Every structure is written in structure tokens, then in C-alpha cells.
CSV table of C-alpha atoms in Angstrom, one decimal:
chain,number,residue,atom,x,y,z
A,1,UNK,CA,0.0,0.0,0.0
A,2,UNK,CA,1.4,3.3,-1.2
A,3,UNK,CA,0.0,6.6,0.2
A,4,UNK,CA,0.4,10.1,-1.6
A,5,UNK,CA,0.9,13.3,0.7
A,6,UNK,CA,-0.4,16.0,-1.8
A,7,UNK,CA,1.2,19.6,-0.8
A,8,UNK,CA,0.7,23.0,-2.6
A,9,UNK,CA,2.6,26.2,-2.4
A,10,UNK,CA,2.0,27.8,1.2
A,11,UNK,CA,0.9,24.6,2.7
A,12,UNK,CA,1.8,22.3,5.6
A,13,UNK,CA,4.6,20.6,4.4
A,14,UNK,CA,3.2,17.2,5.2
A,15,UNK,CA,5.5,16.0,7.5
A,16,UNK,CA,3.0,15.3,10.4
A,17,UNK,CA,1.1,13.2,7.9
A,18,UNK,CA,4.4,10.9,7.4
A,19,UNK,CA,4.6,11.0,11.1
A,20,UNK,CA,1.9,9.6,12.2
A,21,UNK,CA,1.7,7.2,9.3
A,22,UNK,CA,5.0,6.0,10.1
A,23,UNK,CA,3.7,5.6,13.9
A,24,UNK,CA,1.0,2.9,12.2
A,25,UNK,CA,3.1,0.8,10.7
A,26,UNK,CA,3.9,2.3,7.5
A,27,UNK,CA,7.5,2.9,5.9
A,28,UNK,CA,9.0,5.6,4.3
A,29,UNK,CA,9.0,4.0,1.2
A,30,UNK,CA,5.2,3.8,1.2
A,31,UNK,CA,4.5,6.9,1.6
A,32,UNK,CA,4.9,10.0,-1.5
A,33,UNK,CA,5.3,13.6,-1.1
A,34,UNK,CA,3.3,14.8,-4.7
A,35,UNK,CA,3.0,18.7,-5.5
A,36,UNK,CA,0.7,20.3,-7.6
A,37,UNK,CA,2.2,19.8,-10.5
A,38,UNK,CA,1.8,16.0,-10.2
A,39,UNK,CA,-0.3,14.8,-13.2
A,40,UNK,CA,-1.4,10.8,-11.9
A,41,UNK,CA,-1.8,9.4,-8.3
A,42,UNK,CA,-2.7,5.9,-10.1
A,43,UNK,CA,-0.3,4.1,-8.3
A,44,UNK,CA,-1.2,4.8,-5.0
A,45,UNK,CA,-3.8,3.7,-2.5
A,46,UNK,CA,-4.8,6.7,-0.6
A,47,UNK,CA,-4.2,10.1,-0.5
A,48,UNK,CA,-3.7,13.0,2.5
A,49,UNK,CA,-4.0,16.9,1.4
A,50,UNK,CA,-2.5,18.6,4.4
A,51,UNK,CA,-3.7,22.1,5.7
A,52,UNK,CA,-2.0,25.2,5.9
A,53,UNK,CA,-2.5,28.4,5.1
A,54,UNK,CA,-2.8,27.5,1.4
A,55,UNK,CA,-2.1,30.8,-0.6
A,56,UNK,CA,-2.1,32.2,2.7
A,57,UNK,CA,-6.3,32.9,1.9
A,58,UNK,CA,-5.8,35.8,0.1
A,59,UNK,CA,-8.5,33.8,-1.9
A,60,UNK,CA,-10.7,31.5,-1.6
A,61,UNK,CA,-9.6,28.4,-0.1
A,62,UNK,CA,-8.9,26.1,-3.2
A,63,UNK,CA,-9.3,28.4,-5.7
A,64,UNK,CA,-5.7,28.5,-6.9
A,65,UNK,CA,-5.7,24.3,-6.3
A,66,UNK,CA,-8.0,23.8,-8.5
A,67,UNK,CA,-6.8,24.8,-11.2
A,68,UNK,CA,-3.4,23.0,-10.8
A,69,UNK,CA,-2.9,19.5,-13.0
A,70,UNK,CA,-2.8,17.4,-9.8
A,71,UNK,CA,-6.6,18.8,-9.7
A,72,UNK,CA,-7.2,16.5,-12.3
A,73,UNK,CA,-5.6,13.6,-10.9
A,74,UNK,CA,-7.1,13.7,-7.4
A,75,UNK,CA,-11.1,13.6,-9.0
A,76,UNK,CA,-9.6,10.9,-11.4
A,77,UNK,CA,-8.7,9.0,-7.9
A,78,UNK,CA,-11.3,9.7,-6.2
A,79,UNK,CA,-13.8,8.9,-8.9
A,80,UNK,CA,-11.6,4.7,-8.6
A,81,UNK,CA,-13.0,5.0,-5.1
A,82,UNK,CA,-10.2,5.1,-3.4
A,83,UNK,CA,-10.2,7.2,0.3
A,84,UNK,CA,-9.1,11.0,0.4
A,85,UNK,CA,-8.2,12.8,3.5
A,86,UNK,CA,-8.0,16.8,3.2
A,87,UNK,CA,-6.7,18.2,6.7
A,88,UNK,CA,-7.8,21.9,7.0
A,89,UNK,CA,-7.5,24.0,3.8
A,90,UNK,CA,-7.0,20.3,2.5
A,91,UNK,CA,-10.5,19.8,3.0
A,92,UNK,CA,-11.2,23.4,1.6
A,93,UNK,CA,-10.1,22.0,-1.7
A,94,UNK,CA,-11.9,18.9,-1.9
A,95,UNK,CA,-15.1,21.1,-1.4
A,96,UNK,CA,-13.6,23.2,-4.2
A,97,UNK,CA,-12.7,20.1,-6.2
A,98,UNK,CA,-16.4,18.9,-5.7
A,99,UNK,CA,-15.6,15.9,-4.3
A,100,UNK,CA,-17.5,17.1,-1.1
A,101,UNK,CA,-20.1,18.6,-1.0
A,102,UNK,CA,-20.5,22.6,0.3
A,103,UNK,CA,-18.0,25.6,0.7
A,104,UNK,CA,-16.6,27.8,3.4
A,105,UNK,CA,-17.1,31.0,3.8
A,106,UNK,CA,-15.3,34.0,6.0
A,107,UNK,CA,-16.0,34.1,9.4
A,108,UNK,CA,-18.7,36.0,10.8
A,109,UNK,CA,-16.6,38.9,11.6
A,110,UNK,CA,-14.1,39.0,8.9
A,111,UNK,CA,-11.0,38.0,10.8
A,112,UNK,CA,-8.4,35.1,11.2
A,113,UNK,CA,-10.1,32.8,14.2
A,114,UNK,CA,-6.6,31.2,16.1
A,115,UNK,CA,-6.3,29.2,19.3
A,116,UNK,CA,-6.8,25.6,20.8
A,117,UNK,CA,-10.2,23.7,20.5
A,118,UNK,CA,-10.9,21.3,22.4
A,119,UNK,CA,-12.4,18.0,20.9
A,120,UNK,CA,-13.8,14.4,22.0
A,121,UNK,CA,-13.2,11.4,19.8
A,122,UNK,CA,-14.1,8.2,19.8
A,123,UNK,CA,-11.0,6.2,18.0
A,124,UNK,CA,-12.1,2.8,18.9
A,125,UNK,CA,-15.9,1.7,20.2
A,126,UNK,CA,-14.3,-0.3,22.9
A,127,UNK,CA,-12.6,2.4,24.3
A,128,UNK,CA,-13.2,6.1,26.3
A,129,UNK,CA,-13.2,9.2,24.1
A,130,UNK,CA,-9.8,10.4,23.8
A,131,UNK,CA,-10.0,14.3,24.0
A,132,UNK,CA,-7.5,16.2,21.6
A,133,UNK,CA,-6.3,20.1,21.8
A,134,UNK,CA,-5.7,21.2,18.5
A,135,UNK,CA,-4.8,24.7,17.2
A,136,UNK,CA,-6.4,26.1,14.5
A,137,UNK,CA,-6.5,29.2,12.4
A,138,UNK,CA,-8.7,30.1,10.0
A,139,UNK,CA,-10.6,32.9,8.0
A,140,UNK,CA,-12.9,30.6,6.1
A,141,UNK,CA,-14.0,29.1,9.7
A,142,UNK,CA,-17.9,28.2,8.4
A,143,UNK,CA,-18.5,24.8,6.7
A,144,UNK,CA,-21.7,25.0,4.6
A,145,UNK,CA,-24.2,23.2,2.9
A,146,UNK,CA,-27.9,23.2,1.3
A,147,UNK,CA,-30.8,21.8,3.6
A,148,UNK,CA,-31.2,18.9,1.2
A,149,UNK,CA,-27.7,17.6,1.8
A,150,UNK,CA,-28.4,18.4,5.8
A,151,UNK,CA,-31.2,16.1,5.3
A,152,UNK,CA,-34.0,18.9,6.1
């Protein structure tokens, strides 16, 4: 099994990905760092899209990425039905990909949102939630979608 770690210009550089795929079990020679100028992910199994302040949002999360020729290659994957992971503005650009459905938009009051959250997860049924404190920082901070896809 092969796994791609997609990066753009201004983004994470990916190396927490390798981290804690490494930690699982994987080797480094499973795993690919791919940029966006990367043209086929055919050959591999799954793919990661890190976060980051992708073109630092002076656009629209995405907006740049899309038009990039590993675009291409990522709907081509995803359309095999193979998994996809976009971390932060990683997800932004599988919503601007379509491959999800909805957008961001700015936050309420217009400005960058940083600090910890707090969240609970459950990893494994058998086990407790584990709670995480993860920093974030964003500008495009609200996930949306139509009513239908809510299910309303």
C-alpha cells in the first residue's frame, strides 16, 4: 500500500502526515510527497491533502488548487473509489474540487479565528473518548451546505 501526501505552495509541508503514518506501521517507502504539478496518483492507495494556510487565503480556499494538474488527478482517484483525507485547507479544496459537497465562507466577523479547540473522539468503540487540543487558524471558519444535503 502506497500513500500520496499532496502539498501546494504555502501549505503544511506534510510532514505530520508521514509522522503519524509511520507511527502505524507504514515505511517511508510507502508513503509519496506529490505537488501540484503532479499529473497521476494511479499508483497509489490513498491520499492526504494537508492544511496550511494555502495561498495564505488571500483567496478562496482552493481556488488557486483547483486549477493546478494534480486537480485532475485527485477527482480521477477519487472517482476509482479510493479514500481521500483533506486536513484543513485540504479539505477546503476537496469542497472546491467537488468531491464534497459545500464551501466555506469567511467568518462572521471578517478576521483570522486562532487558538486551541478542544475535541472528543471516539478512536475505537471499545474504548473512552480520547479528547485532543488542537490549534487552529482560519478565515474561512464556516462549513456549509444546502438543507437537502443536511437532510431537512
Amino acid at each position: 500500500m502506497r500513500i500520496a501526501i499532496i502539498t501546494f505552495p504555502g501549505s503544511a509541508d506534510g510532514s505530520d502526515i508521514l509522522e503519524a503514518l509511520l507511527s502505524v506501521g507504514f515505511t517511508e517507502d510507502q508513503v509519496a510527497f506529490k505537488n501540484e504539478q503532479t499529473t497521476s496518483l494511479e499508483e497509489f492507495s490513498g491520499i492526504f491533502i494537508p492544511g496550511g494556510a494555502v495561498y495564505a487565503n488571500a483567496v478562496r480556499p482552493g481556488a488557486v488548487a483547483k486549477v493546478a494538474p494534480v486537480a485532475r488527478a485527485i477527482i480521477a482517484f477519487s472517482e476509482s473509489g479510493k479514500p481521500i483525507i483533506g486536513i484543513g485547507n485540504g479539505f477546503q479544496i476537496l469542497t472546491e474540487l467537488a468531491l464534497l459537497p459545500g464551501g466555506f465562507l469567511k467568518n462572521k466577523d471578517l478576521r483570522t479565528v486562532n487558538g486551541i479547540v478542544t475535541v472528543s473522539e471516539t478512536f475505537n468503540a471499545d474504548q473512552p473518548p480520547k479528547t485532543l487540543k488542537l490549534p487552529i487558524s482560519h478565515l474561512y471558519g464556516q462549513y456549509h451546505v444546502d438543507n437537502k444535503t443536511l437532510g431537512d
